Coordinates of C-alpha atoms in Angstrom, one line a residue:
M1311 CA -47.2 27.5 17.9
K1312 CA -49.0 24.7 19.8
H1313 CA -50.6 27.3 22.1
W1314 CA -51.6 29.4 19.0
I1315 CA -53.2 26.4 17.4
R1316 CA -55.2 25.6 20.5
R1317 CA -56.5 29.1 20.8
S1318 CA -57.6 29.4 17.1
F1319 CA -60.6 27.4 16.0
K1320 CA -59.9 28.4 12.4
T1321 CA -56.4 27.0 12.6
R1322 CA -57.6 23.7 14.0
I1323 CA -60.1 23.3 11.1
F1324 CA -57.4 24.2 8.6
Y1325 CA -54.8 21.6 9.9
T1326 CA -57.5 18.9 10.4
V1327 CA -58.7 19.2 6.8
L1328 CA -55.1 19.2 5.6
L1329 CA -54.1 16.1 7.6
V1330 CA -57.3 14.1 6.8
S1331 CA -56.8 14.8 3.0
L1332 CA -53.1 14.1 2.8
L1333 CA -52.8 11.2 5.2
P1334 CA -54.3 8.5 2.9
L1335 CA -51.9 9.6 0.1
V1336 CA -49.0 9.5 2.5
V1337 CA -49.9 6.0 3.7
C1338 CA -50.4 4.8 0.1
D1339 CA -47.0 6.3 -1.0
V1340 CA -44.9 5.4 2.0
I1341 CA -46.4 2.1 3.0
M1342 CA -48.7 0.5 0.5
L1343 CA -46.6 1.0 -2.7
P1344 CA -43.3 -0.4 -1.2
I1345 CA -45.3 -3.4 0.2
L1346 CA -46.8 -4.0 -3.2
I1347 CA -43.5 -3.8 -4.9
S1348 CA -41.8 -6.1 -2.3
H1349 CA -44.7 -8.6 -2.6
S1350 CA -44.3 -8.8 -6.4
E1351 CA -40.5 -9.2 -6.2
T1352 CA -40.9 -12.0 -3.6
K1353 CA -43.4 -13.8 -5.8
I1354 CA -41.2 -13.5 -8.9
A1355 CA -38.2 -14.8 -6.9
Q1356 CA -40.1 -17.7 -5.6
E1357 CA -41.4 -18.7 -9.0
S1358 CA -38.0 -18.2 -10.6
R1359 CA -36.2 -20.3 -8.0
Q1360 CA -38.7 -23.1 -8.6
Q1361 CA -38.2 -22.8 -12.4
I1362 CA -34.4 -22.7 -12.3
A1363 CA -34.4 -25.7 -9.9
L1364 CA -36.3 -27.8 -12.4
I1365 CA -34.0 -26.8 -15.2
R1366 CA -30.9 -27.5 -13.1
D1367 CA -32.3 -30.9 -12.1
A1368 CA -33.0 -31.7 -15.8
L1369 CA -29.4 -30.6 -16.8
S1370 CA -27.9 -32.6 -13.9
E1371 CA -29.9 -35.7 -14.9
L1372 CA -28.5 -35.3 -18.4
T1373 CA -24.9 -34.8 -17.4
E1374 CA -25.1 -37.8 -15.0
S1375 CA -26.5 -40.0 -17.7
L1376 CA -23.8 -38.8 -20.2
S1377 CA -21.1 -39.4 -17.6
D1378 CA -22.4 -42.9 -17.0
A1379 CA -23.0 -43.9 -20.7
L1380 CA -19.8 -42.4 -22.2
P1381 CA -17.2 -44.6 -20.4
L1382 CA -19.2 -47.7 -21.2
L1383 CA -19.2 -46.7 -24.9
A1384 CA -15.5 -45.7 -25.0
Q1385 CA -14.3 -49.0 -23.4
N1386 CA -16.5 -51.3 -25.5
D1387 CA -14.5 -53.7 -27.7
T1388 CA -17.0 -53.5 -30.5
V1389 CA -16.5 -49.7 -30.6
R1390 CA -12.8 -50.1 -30.6
G1391 CA -12.9 -52.6 -33.4
A1392 CA -15.2 -50.4 -35.5
L1393 CA -12.8 -47.5 -35.2
T1394 CA -9.7 -49.5 -36.1
A1395 CA -11.2 -51.6 -38.9
D1396 CA -10.9 -50.5 -42.5
T1397 CA -14.5 -51.4 -43.3
R1398 CA -17.7 -50.2 -41.7
E1399 CA -19.4 -52.8 -39.5
T1400 CA -22.9 -51.6 -38.5
G1401 CA -24.6 -54.8 -37.4
A1402 CA -23.5 -54.8 -33.8
L1403 CA -22.4 -51.2 -33.5
Y1404 CA -25.6 -49.2 -34.0
P1405 CA -27.6 -51.0 -31.3
L1406 CA -24.8 -49.8 -28.9
L1407 CA -25.2 -46.2 -30.2
F1408 CA -29.0 -46.3 -29.9
Q1409 CA -28.7 -47.7 -26.3
A1410 CA -26.4 -44.9 -25.4
A1411 CA -28.8 -42.4 -26.9
T1412 CA -31.7 -44.1 -25.0
D1413 CA -29.8 -43.8 -21.7
T1414 CA -29.6 -40.0 -22.2
G1415 CA -33.3 -39.7 -23.0
F1416 CA -32.4 -38.8 -26.6
Y1417 CA -31.3 -35.3 -25.4
A1418 CA -27.9 -35.9 -26.9
G1419 CA -26.5 -37.1 -30.2
V1420 CA -23.9 -40.0 -30.2
G1421 CA -21.0 -40.2 -32.6
L1422 CA -17.7 -42.1 -33.0
F1423 CA -14.7 -40.3 -34.5
D1424 CA -11.4 -41.9 -35.6
S1425 CA -8.1 -40.7 -34.4
E1426 CA -8.0 -38.1 -37.3
G1427 CA -11.3 -36.5 -36.2
V1428 CA -13.4 -38.0 -39.0
C1429 CA -16.9 -39.0 -38.0
R1430 CA -17.3 -42.8 -38.7
Y1431 CA -20.7 -43.4 -37.1
A1432 CA -23.4 -40.9 -35.8
I1433 CA -27.0 -40.8 -34.7
N1434 CA -29.5 -38.5 -33.1
G1435 CA -28.4 -35.1 -34.4
I1436 CA -24.7 -35.5 -35.2
D1437 CA -23.8 -35.0 -38.8
A1438 CA -22.2 -38.2 -40.2
S1439 CA -20.0 -36.2 -42.4
A1440 CA -18.7 -33.9 -39.6
T1441 CA -15.1 -33.6 -38.7
L1442 CA -13.4 -32.4 -35.5
S1443 CA -9.8 -31.4 -35.2
P1444 CA -7.8 -33.6 -32.8
N1445 CA -5.5 -30.7 -32.2
W1446 CA -8.1 -28.4 -30.4
G1447 CA -11.5 -28.4 -28.8
V1448 CA -13.1 -31.4 -27.3
L1449 CA -10.9 -34.1 -29.0
R1450 CA -7.7 -32.4 -27.8
L1451 CA -9.1 -32.3 -24.2
A1452 CA -10.2 -36.0 -24.5
S1453 CA -6.7 -37.0 -25.7
Q1454 CA -5.1 -35.5 -22.6
T1455 CA -7.2 -37.4 -20.0
N1456 CA -8.6 -40.8 -19.5
G1457 CA -12.1 -39.7 -18.5
P1458 CA -15.0 -37.7 -19.9
V1459 CA -14.4 -34.1 -20.7
Y1460 CA -16.7 -31.1 -21.6
A1461 CA -16.2 -28.5 -24.3
D1462 CA -18.2 -25.7 -25.8
G1463 CA -19.9 -26.4 -29.0
A1464 CA -20.0 -24.7 -32.3
D1465 CA -22.7 -23.8 -34.9
D1466 CA -25.9 -25.4 -33.5
I1467 CA -24.1 -27.6 -31.0
V1468 CA -24.4 -26.3 -27.4
F1469 CA -21.7 -28.5 -25.8
Y1470 CA -19.7 -31.7 -26.4
M1471 CA -18.8 -34.5 -24.0
A1472 CA -16.1 -36.8 -25.2
Q1473 CA -13.7 -39.6 -24.1
A1474 CA -10.8 -41.2 -25.9
V1475 CA -11.2 -44.9 -27.1
P1476 CA -8.0 -46.7 -26.3
D1477 CA -6.4 -49.1 -28.8
T1478 CA -4.9 -52.4 -27.7
D1479 CA -1.4 -51.0 -28.0
G1480 CA -2.2 -48.0 -25.8
S1481 CA -2.6 -45.5 -28.6
I1482 CA -5.9 -43.7 -29.3
A1483 CA -8.1 -45.6 -31.6
G1484 CA -10.7 -42.8 -31.8
Y1485 CA -13.2 -40.9 -29.7
A1486 CA -16.7 -41.4 -28.4
V1487 CA -18.6 -38.1 -28.5
F1488 CA -21.9 -36.9 -27.1
A1489 CA -23.2 -33.7 -28.6
V1490 CA -26.2 -31.7 -27.3
N1491 CA -27.6 -29.3 -29.9
E1492 CA -29.9 -26.3 -29.5
T1493 CA -33.1 -28.2 -30.4
Q1494 CA -32.3 -30.9 -27.8
T1495 CA -31.4 -28.2 -25.2
E1496 CA -34.6 -26.3 -25.9
R1497 CA -36.6 -29.5 -25.4
L1498 CA -34.6 -30.3 -22.2
F1499 CA -35.4 -26.8 -20.8
S1500 CA -39.0 -26.8 -21.8
I1501 CA -40.1 -28.5 -18.6
P1502 CA -41.2 -25.3 -16.8
S1503 CA -44.4 -23.8 -18.2
D1504 CA -43.5 -20.1 -17.6
T1505 CA -43.3 -18.5 -21.0
T1506 CA -42.3 -15.1 -19.7
A1507 CA -38.9 -16.2 -18.5
D1508 CA -35.8 -16.5 -20.7
I1509 CA -33.1 -19.1 -20.1
L1510 CA -29.4 -18.8 -20.7
L1511 CA -26.7 -21.5 -20.4
L1512 CA -23.2 -20.1 -19.8
N1513 CA -19.9 -21.8 -19.6
T1514 CA -17.4 -21.5 -16.8
S1515 CA -16.2 -18.2 -18.2
W1516 CA -19.8 -16.8 -18.4
E1517 CA -19.8 -17.0 -22.2
P1518 CA -23.2 -18.0 -23.8
L1519 CA -23.7 -21.6 -24.9
Y1520 CA -27.5 -21.5 -25.3
S1521 CA -30.2 -18.8 -25.1
S1522 CA -34.0 -19.2 -25.4
Q1523 CA -33.9 -16.0 -27.4
P1524 CA -31.1 -15.9 -30.0
T1525 CA -30.6 -12.2 -29.7
L1526 CA -30.4 -12.3 -26.0
G1527 CA -27.3 -14.4 -25.3
D1528 CA -24.4 -12.2 -26.2
T1529 CA -25.7 -8.9 -24.8
V1530 CA -27.0 -10.3 -21.5
A1531 CA -24.0 -12.5 -21.0
V1532 CA -21.6 -9.6 -21.5
M1533 CA -23.6 -7.3 -19.2
L1534 CA -23.9 -9.9 -16.4
R1535 CA -20.3 -10.9 -16.7
Q1536 CA -19.3 -7.2 -16.3
Q1537 CA -21.6 -6.8 -13.3
L1538 CA -20.1 -10.0 -11.8
W1539 CA -16.5 -8.7 -12.2
D1540 CA -17.5 -5.4 -10.7
G1541 CA -19.0 -7.1 -7.7
K1542 CA -22.5 -5.7 -8.3
K1543 CA -25.9 -7.3 -8.0
L1544 CA -27.2 -8.9 -11.2
T1545 CA -29.9 -6.4 -12.1
G1546 CA -29.7 -6.1 -15.9
S1547 CA -30.1 -3.0 -17.9
G1548 CA -32.4 -0.4 -16.5
G1549 CA -33.6 -2.7 -13.7
E1550 CA -36.4 -4.1 -15.8
F1551 CA -35.5 -7.7 -15.2
A1552 CA -34.7 -10.0 -12.3
Y1553 CA -31.9 -12.6 -12.7
F1554 CA -31.4 -15.9 -10.9
V1555 CA -28.3 -18.0 -11.3
E1556 CA -27.7 -21.7 -10.5
R1557 CA -24.5 -23.8 -11.2
E1558 CA -24.7 -27.3 -12.4
T1559 CA -22.0 -29.1 -10.4
L1560 CA -20.9 -31.9 -12.8
S1561 CA -20.4 -29.8 -15.9
G1562 CA -19.7 -26.5 -14.1
Y1563 CA -22.0 -24.6 -16.4
F1564 CA -24.2 -21.7 -15.2
L1565 CA -27.9 -21.5 -15.7
V1566 CA -29.4 -18.0 -15.7
V1567 CA -33.2 -17.2 -15.6
Q1568 CA -34.2 -13.7 -16.8
K1569 CA -37.7 -12.7 -15.7
P1570 CA -39.3 -9.3 -16.3
K1571 CA -40.3 -7.4 -13.2
V1572 CA -43.9 -6.4 -12.6
F1573 CA -42.9 -3.0 -11.5
T1574 CA -40.0 -1.6 -13.5
A1575 CA -38.0 1.5 -12.5
S1576 CA -40.0 3.5 -15.0
I1577 CA -43.3 2.3 -13.7
I1578 CA -42.3 3.0 -10.1
N1579 CA -41.1 6.5 -11.0
A1580 CA -44.4 7.1 -12.7
F1581 CA -46.2 5.9 -9.6
Y1582 CA -44.3 8.3 -7.4
F1583 CA -44.6 11.2 -9.9
I1584 CA -48.4 10.7 -9.9
S1585 CA -48.5 10.5 -6.1
I1586 CA -46.5 13.6 -5.7
L1587 CA -48.6 15.5 -8.3
M1588 CA -51.8 14.4 -6.5
G1589 CA -50.3 15.4 -3.2
V1590 CA -49.6 18.9 -4.5
L1591 CA -53.1 19.2 -6.0
C1592 CA -54.6 18.0 -2.7
L1593 CA -52.5 20.4 -0.7
I1594 CA -53.7 23.3 -2.9
L1595 CA -57.4 22.1 -2.6
C1596 CA -56.9 21.7 1.2
F1597 CA -55.6 25.3 1.6
W1598 CA -58.5 26.6 -0.4
G1599 CA -61.2 24.5 1.3
A1600 CA -59.8 25.2 4.8
W1601 CA -59.9 28.9 4.1
L1602 CA -63.5 28.8 2.9
L1603 CA -64.6 26.6 5.8
S1604 CA -62.9 28.7 8.4
R1605 CA -64.3 31.8 7.0
H1606 CA -67.8 30.3 6.9
L1607 CA -67.5 29.0 10.5
S1608 CA -65.7 31.8 12.2
R1609 CA -68.6 34.3 12.2
P1610 CA -71.2 32.2 14.0
I1611 CA -68.5 30.8 16.3
Q1612 CA -67.5 34.4 17.2
E1613 CA -71.1 35.3 17.9
L1614 CA -71.4 32.3 20.1
S1615 CA -68.2 33.2 22.0
S1616 CA -69.5 36.8 22.5
A1617 CA -72.9 35.5 23.8
M1618 CA -71.2 33.1 26.2
G1619 CA -69.0 35.9 27.5
A1620 CA -72.2 37.9 28.2
V1621 CA -73.7 35.0 30.1
E1622 CA -70.5 34.7 32.2
R1623 CA -71.0 38.4 33.1
G1624 CA -74.5 37.6 34.3
Q1625 CA -76.5 38.8 31.3
F1626 CA -78.9 35.8 31.0
A1627 CA -81.3 37.7 28.7
V1628 CA -78.8 37.5 25.7
R1629 CA -80.0 35.6 22.7
M1630 CA -78.4 34.4 19.4
R1631 CA -79.9 34.8 16.0
E1632 CA -81.6 31.6 14.8
N1633 CA -81.3 32.2 11.0
R1634 CA -79.4 29.1 10.1
E1635 CA -80.6 25.6 9.3
D1636 CA -77.3 23.7 9.8
E1637 CA -75.6 22.4 12.9
L1638 CA -74.6 25.9 14.0
G1639 CA -78.2 27.0 13.8
K1640 CA -79.2 24.1 16.0
L1641 CA -76.4 25.2 18.3
A1642 CA -77.8 28.7 18.5
V1643 CA -81.3 27.3 19.3
G1644 CA -79.7 25.1 22.0
F1645 CA -77.8 28.0 23.4
N1646 CA -80.9 30.2 23.7
R1647 CA -82.8 27.3 25.3
M1648 CA -79.9 26.7 27.7
T1649 CA -79.8 30.4 28.9
Q1650 CA -83.5 30.4 29.4
E1651 CA -83.4 27.2 31.4
Y1652 CA -80.4 28.4 33.4
S1653 CA -82.3 31.6 34.2
L1654 CA -85.3 29.6 35.4
N1655 CA -83.1 27.2 37.3
L1656 CA -81.5 30.1 39.1
Q1657 CA -84.9 31.3 40.2
R1658 CA -85.8 27.8 41.3
S1659 CA -82.5 27.5 43.2
V1660 CA -83.2 30.7 45.1
Q1661 CA -86.7 29.4 46.0
R1662 CA -85.4 26.0 47.0
Q1663 CA -82.7 27.6 49.2
K1664 CA -85.5 29.4 51.0
E1665 CA -87.4 26.2 51.5
L1666 CA -84.3 24.4 52.7
N1667 CA -83.7 27.0 55.3
D1668 CA -87.3 26.7 56.5
T1669 CA -86.9 22.9 56.6
R1670 CA -83.6 23.1 58.6
L1671 CA -85.4 25.4 61.1
R1672 CA -88.2 22.9 61.5
M1673 CA -85.8 20.0 61.9
M1674 CA -83.9 21.9 64.6
Q1675 CA -87.2 22.5 66.4
A1676 CA -88.2 18.9 66.0
Q1677 CA -84.9 17.8 67.6
L1678 CA -86.0 19.4 70.9
N1679 CA -88.9 16.9 71.2
P1680 CA -86.7 13.7 71.9
H1681 CA -84.6 15.7 74.3
F1682 CA -87.7 16.9 76.1
L1683 CA -89.0 13.3 76.2
Y1684 CA -85.7 12.1 77.6
N1685 CA -85.7 14.8 80.3
T1686 CA -89.3 13.9 81.2
L1687 CA -88.3 10.2 81.6
D1688 CA -85.4 11.2 83.8
A1689 CA -87.8 13.2 86.0
M1690 CA -90.1 10.1 86.2
K1691 CA -87.2 8.0 87.3
W1692 CA -86.3 10.4 90.2
L1693 CA -90.0 10.7 91.0
G1694 CA -90.3 6.9 91.3
T1695 CA -87.2 6.7 93.4
T1696 CA -88.4 9.5 95.7
N1697 CA -91.9 7.9 96.1
R1698 CA -90.3 4.4 96.6
I1699 CA -91.8 2.9 93.4
P1700 CA -88.8 1.0 92.0
E1701 CA -90.6 -0.4 89.0
I1702 CA -91.4 3.1 87.7
A1703 CA -87.8 4.1 88.2
A1704 CA -86.4 1.0 86.5
M1705 CA -88.8 1.3 83.5
A1706 CA -88.0 4.9 83.1
T1707 CA -84.2 4.2 83.2
D1708 CA -84.5 1.4 80.7
L1709 CA -86.7 3.4 78.3
A1710 CA -84.4 6.4 78.6
F1711 CA -81.4 4.1 77.7
I1712 CA -83.2 2.8 74.6
L1713 CA -84.3 6.3 73.6
R1714 CA -80.9 7.8 74.0
S1715 CA -79.3 4.9 72.0
S1716 CA -81.9 5.3 69.2
I1717 CA -81.2 9.0 68.6
T1718 CA -77.4 9.1 69.0
G1719 CA -74.4 7.3 67.4
S1720 CA -74.0 5.4 64.1
N1721 CA -76.7 3.2 62.4
L1722 CA -74.3 0.2 62.7
I1723 CA -73.3 -0.8 66.2
P1724 CA -71.5 -3.8 67.7
L1725 CA -73.6 -6.8 68.6
Q1726 CA -72.7 -6.3 72.3
K1727 CA -74.5 -2.9 72.4
E1728 CA -77.5 -4.3 70.5
L1729 CA -77.7 -7.1 73.2
D1730 CA -77.7 -4.4 75.9
L1731 CA -80.6 -2.7 74.2
V1732 CA -82.4 -6.1 74.2
E1733 CA -81.8 -6.5 77.9
H1734 CA -83.2 -3.1 78.7
Y1735 CA -86.3 -3.9 76.5
V1736 CA -86.7 -7.2 78.3
N1737 CA -86.6 -5.5 81.7
I1738 CA -89.4 -3.2 80.6
Q1739 CA -91.6 -6.1 79.3
N1740 CA -90.9 -8.2 82.5
V1741 CA -92.5 -5.4 84.5
R1742 CA -95.4 -5.3 82.2
F1743 CA -96.0 -9.1 82.1
E1744 CA -95.0 -9.6 85.8
N1745 CA -92.0 -11.8 85.1
C1746 CA -94.0 -14.5 83.4
F1747 CA -91.1 -15.3 81.0
T1748 CA -87.3 -15.5 81.0
C1749 CA -84.9 -14.4 78.3
E1750 CA -81.5 -16.1 77.9
I1751 CA -78.7 -14.5 75.8
D1752 CA -76.2 -17.1 74.6
V1753 CA -73.7 -15.3 72.3
L1754 CA -70.0 -16.1 72.2
E1755 CA -67.7 -13.2 72.9
A1756 CA -66.1 -13.7 69.5
Y1757 CA -69.3 -12.6 67.8
Q1758 CA -70.0 -9.6 70.1
S1759 CA -67.8 -7.3 68.1
C1760 CA -69.6 -7.9 64.8
L1761 CA -71.6 -5.0 63.5
V1762 CA -75.4 -5.1 63.1
P1763 CA -78.0 -2.4 62.3
K1764 CA -79.3 -0.6 65.4
L1765 CA -82.5 -2.0 67.0
V1766 CA -82.6 -5.0 64.6
L1767 CA -83.1 -7.6 67.4
Q1768 CA -85.7 -5.7 69.6
P1769 CA -88.5 -6.3 67.0
L1770 CA -87.7 -10.0 67.0
V1771 CA -87.9 -10.2 70.8
E1772 CA -91.0 -8.1 70.8
N1773 CA -92.6 -10.5 68.3
A1774 CA -91.7 -13.5 70.4
I1775 CA -93.3 -11.9 73.5
L1776 CA -96.5 -10.5 72.0
H1777 CA -97.3 -13.3 69.6
G1778 CA -95.6 -16.3 71.2
I1779 CA -95.4 -16.4 75.0
G1780 CA -97.5 -13.4 76.0
N1781 CA -100.2 -15.6 77.5
Q1782 CA -97.9 -18.2 79.2
N1783 CA -96.6 -18.3 82.8
D1784 CA -93.4 -20.1 81.9
G1785 CA -92.4 -18.4 78.7
F1786 CA -88.8 -18.8 77.5
I1787 CA -86.9 -16.8 74.9
K1788 CA -83.3 -17.5 73.8
L1789 CA -80.9 -15.4 71.7
S1790 CA -78.0 -17.2 70.1
A1791 CA -75.5 -16.6 67.3
M1792 CA -73.4 -18.7 65.0
Q1793 CA -71.2 -18.4 61.9
E1794 CA -72.2 -19.9 58.6
Q1795 CA -69.3 -19.5 56.0
E1796 CA -69.0 -15.7 55.7
S1797 CA -72.3 -14.8 57.4
L1798 CA -73.4 -14.2 61.0
V1799 CA -76.8 -15.9 61.9
I1800 CA -78.6 -14.5 65.0
T1801 CA -81.5 -16.6 66.2
V1802 CA -84.4 -15.7 68.5
S1803 CA -86.4 -18.8 69.6
D1804 CA -89.2 -19.2 72.0
N1805 CA -91.5 -22.0 73.4
G1806 CA -94.7 -20.2 72.5
C1807 CA -97.6 -21.0 70.3
G1808 CA -95.6 -20.9 67.1
I1809 CA -96.1 -18.9 63.9
P1810 CA -99.2 -19.3 61.6
A1811 CA -98.6 -20.9 58.3
Q1812 CA -99.6 -17.7 56.4
V1813 CA -97.1 -15.6 58.3
L1814 CA -94.4 -18.3 58.0
D1815 CA -94.8 -18.3 54.3
M1816 CA -94.6 -14.5 54.2
L1817 CA -91.4 -14.4 56.2
N1818 CA -89.7 -17.0 54.1
S1819 CA -90.8 -15.6 50.8
P1820 CA -88.1 -13.8 48.7
N1821 CA -90.6 -10.9 48.1
K1822 CA -91.9 -10.2 51.6
R1823 CA -95.1 -8.1 52.0
M1824 CA -96.2 -6.2 55.0
H1825 CA -98.5 -8.3 57.2
G1826 CA -100.8 -7.0 59.9
G1827 CA -99.2 -7.5 63.4
H1828 CA -95.8 -8.2 62.1
L1829 CA -94.7 -4.8 60.8
G1830 CA -91.6 -4.9 62.9
L1831 CA -90.3 -8.0 61.2
Y1832 CA -91.0 -6.6 57.8
N1833 CA -89.1 -3.4 58.6
V1834 CA -86.1 -5.3 60.0
D1835 CA -85.9 -7.4 56.8
S1836 CA -86.2 -4.3 54.6
I1837 CA -83.4 -2.5 56.6
I1838 CA -81.1 -5.5 56.3
K1839 CA -81.6 -5.8 52.6
L1840 CA -81.0 -2.1 52.1
Y1841 CA -77.8 -2.2 54.1
F1842 CA -76.3 -5.5 52.8
G1843 CA -78.2 -6.8 49.8
R1844 CA -81.0 -9.3 49.0
K1845 CA -79.1 -12.4 50.0
Y1846 CA -79.4 -11.3 53.7
G1847 CA -82.5 -10.9 55.8
I1848 CA -85.0 -12.8 58.0
T1849 CA -86.2 -16.4 57.8
A1850 CA -88.5 -18.2 60.2
S1851 CA -89.4 -21.8 61.2
I1852 CA -91.4 -23.8 63.7
E1853 CA -89.6 -25.8 66.4
P1854 CA -90.4 -29.6 66.4
E1855 CA -91.1 -29.4 70.2
G1856 CA -93.2 -26.3 69.9
G1857 CA -92.5 -22.6 69.6
S1858 CA -90.9 -20.7 66.8
R1859 CA -87.5 -19.6 65.5
V1860 CA -86.7 -16.4 63.7
S1861 CA -83.2 -16.0 62.2
V1862 CA -81.4 -13.0 61.0
R1863 CA -78.6 -13.5 58.4
L1864 CA -75.9 -10.7 58.3
P1865 CA -72.5 -10.4 56.8
M1866 CA -69.6 -11.1 59.1
T1867 CA -68.3 -7.6 59.5
R1868 CA -66.3 -6.5 62.6
E1869 CA -65.9 -3.1 64.0
E1870 CA -62.2 -2.7 62.9
E1871 CA -63.0 -3.9 59.4
N1872 CA -65.7 -1.3 59.0
D1873 CA -63.4 1.4 60.2
A1874 CA -60.8 0.4 57.6
Q1875 CA -63.5 0.4 54.8
D1876 CA -64.7 3.9 55.9
Y1877 CA -61.0 5.0 55.8
D1878 CA -60.6 3.6 52.2
R1879 CA -63.7 5.4 51.1

């Protein structure tokens, strides 16, 4: 199938349009929607945990204040006396009750009940005519222990906290009771500002004590208790709400925050249904659009394929119809122009090949001239030897050596061979100038294997002879070499008349220009820069004691390193 898709332009267009159209929908459905849902759930969980932590802290603060205030009230002698006396004494008692209510932040009512469960004194929400049975509920629990006890409330009371008041003979004189009603609980839990959340307070058996919505307590408590017994996650009915539970440690009561989800199950299902529906519609549109597009494109593409096949068979006169204004029409115009240019280039190539053959023939003929000159010099050498004119023989030998070296071998040679060429050139000039100068070569053997361009030193020596010491009888030329960092510096110095300031400035300028009489130095500098770059080349200076100095800076490249570089290339 892969091979079939590659061979069919129509199929590639079809699958490309299909993928480009469906890919955004797939990315949205598979990636973006789950990320959005997860982000909303994380945000709800974070906000709900903060809210339930505030509610739990408020409840814990209340239960701690109740646990601290109730023993003080139950063990107070004034309270005991008020419960055992036949008459009501309110002068010293009610300040104690108000102080206890103040300690709880007025979130609980305070009452004193006698041993029969009749309310004797009450403030802040407890009915003064209320009665509690000592045989059940909070009073029974309080009679069975010496400390504070909790019990579920009734009617509008959410929960009680009570402690028995002991009499002097060890019997129970009565009971000190704290009662928290729904109004006080609502005010206690109104600290968070989120109005979308519902709050439930459940006892240790997960039975409702308080609900911010009266109709919510029983149904939600039963549902959550059943899910808890079944070991399931607290998800609520239909998955429309998120539930978060905290337990208050002192009372053992459970706090539940119910918060509606942003994306309920019905909304998520609607999202997926719409996405699938859009995917099916897009798939149908893609099939239809790909069919039309492939049909529209296949005809000109087929014409182009046929025309290209004709060109491959050598029919360069084939042309395509230029009756379209779109990209395929431009392609047809380009194809026609290409075949026309190709035909012309083929004709030019044939003509150039003929000219190249003629040039090669002329070059082969031109190569005979240096060999003829070399053979002539060899004949002159033997003629000078035969006629006993050693100067002619020596000059012919030296010149033949220089000529042979210049037309054979590589353009880069070891410094030792370049120095041999300089020696032969000096021998010729000594014959010309009747040994009026001497040339000293002082180059360490360590530098003689470094590569230099061929005939790079001969123009420097020639410049020193012709423009420096040509008119002196005791001329002296010295060649030396030294290393400066990664560069090889070869110096040609003389004791001649020096270098004119104009020529000196030209030689030391970054942009050297050809100057009359010094064409050789200009050529040497140009050759070095072409080979190695602009940071190499020729510099010149005047010696303090007279004469001139011309230096050539080259990279420190040895013969074996150059062979390795050629091998790498």
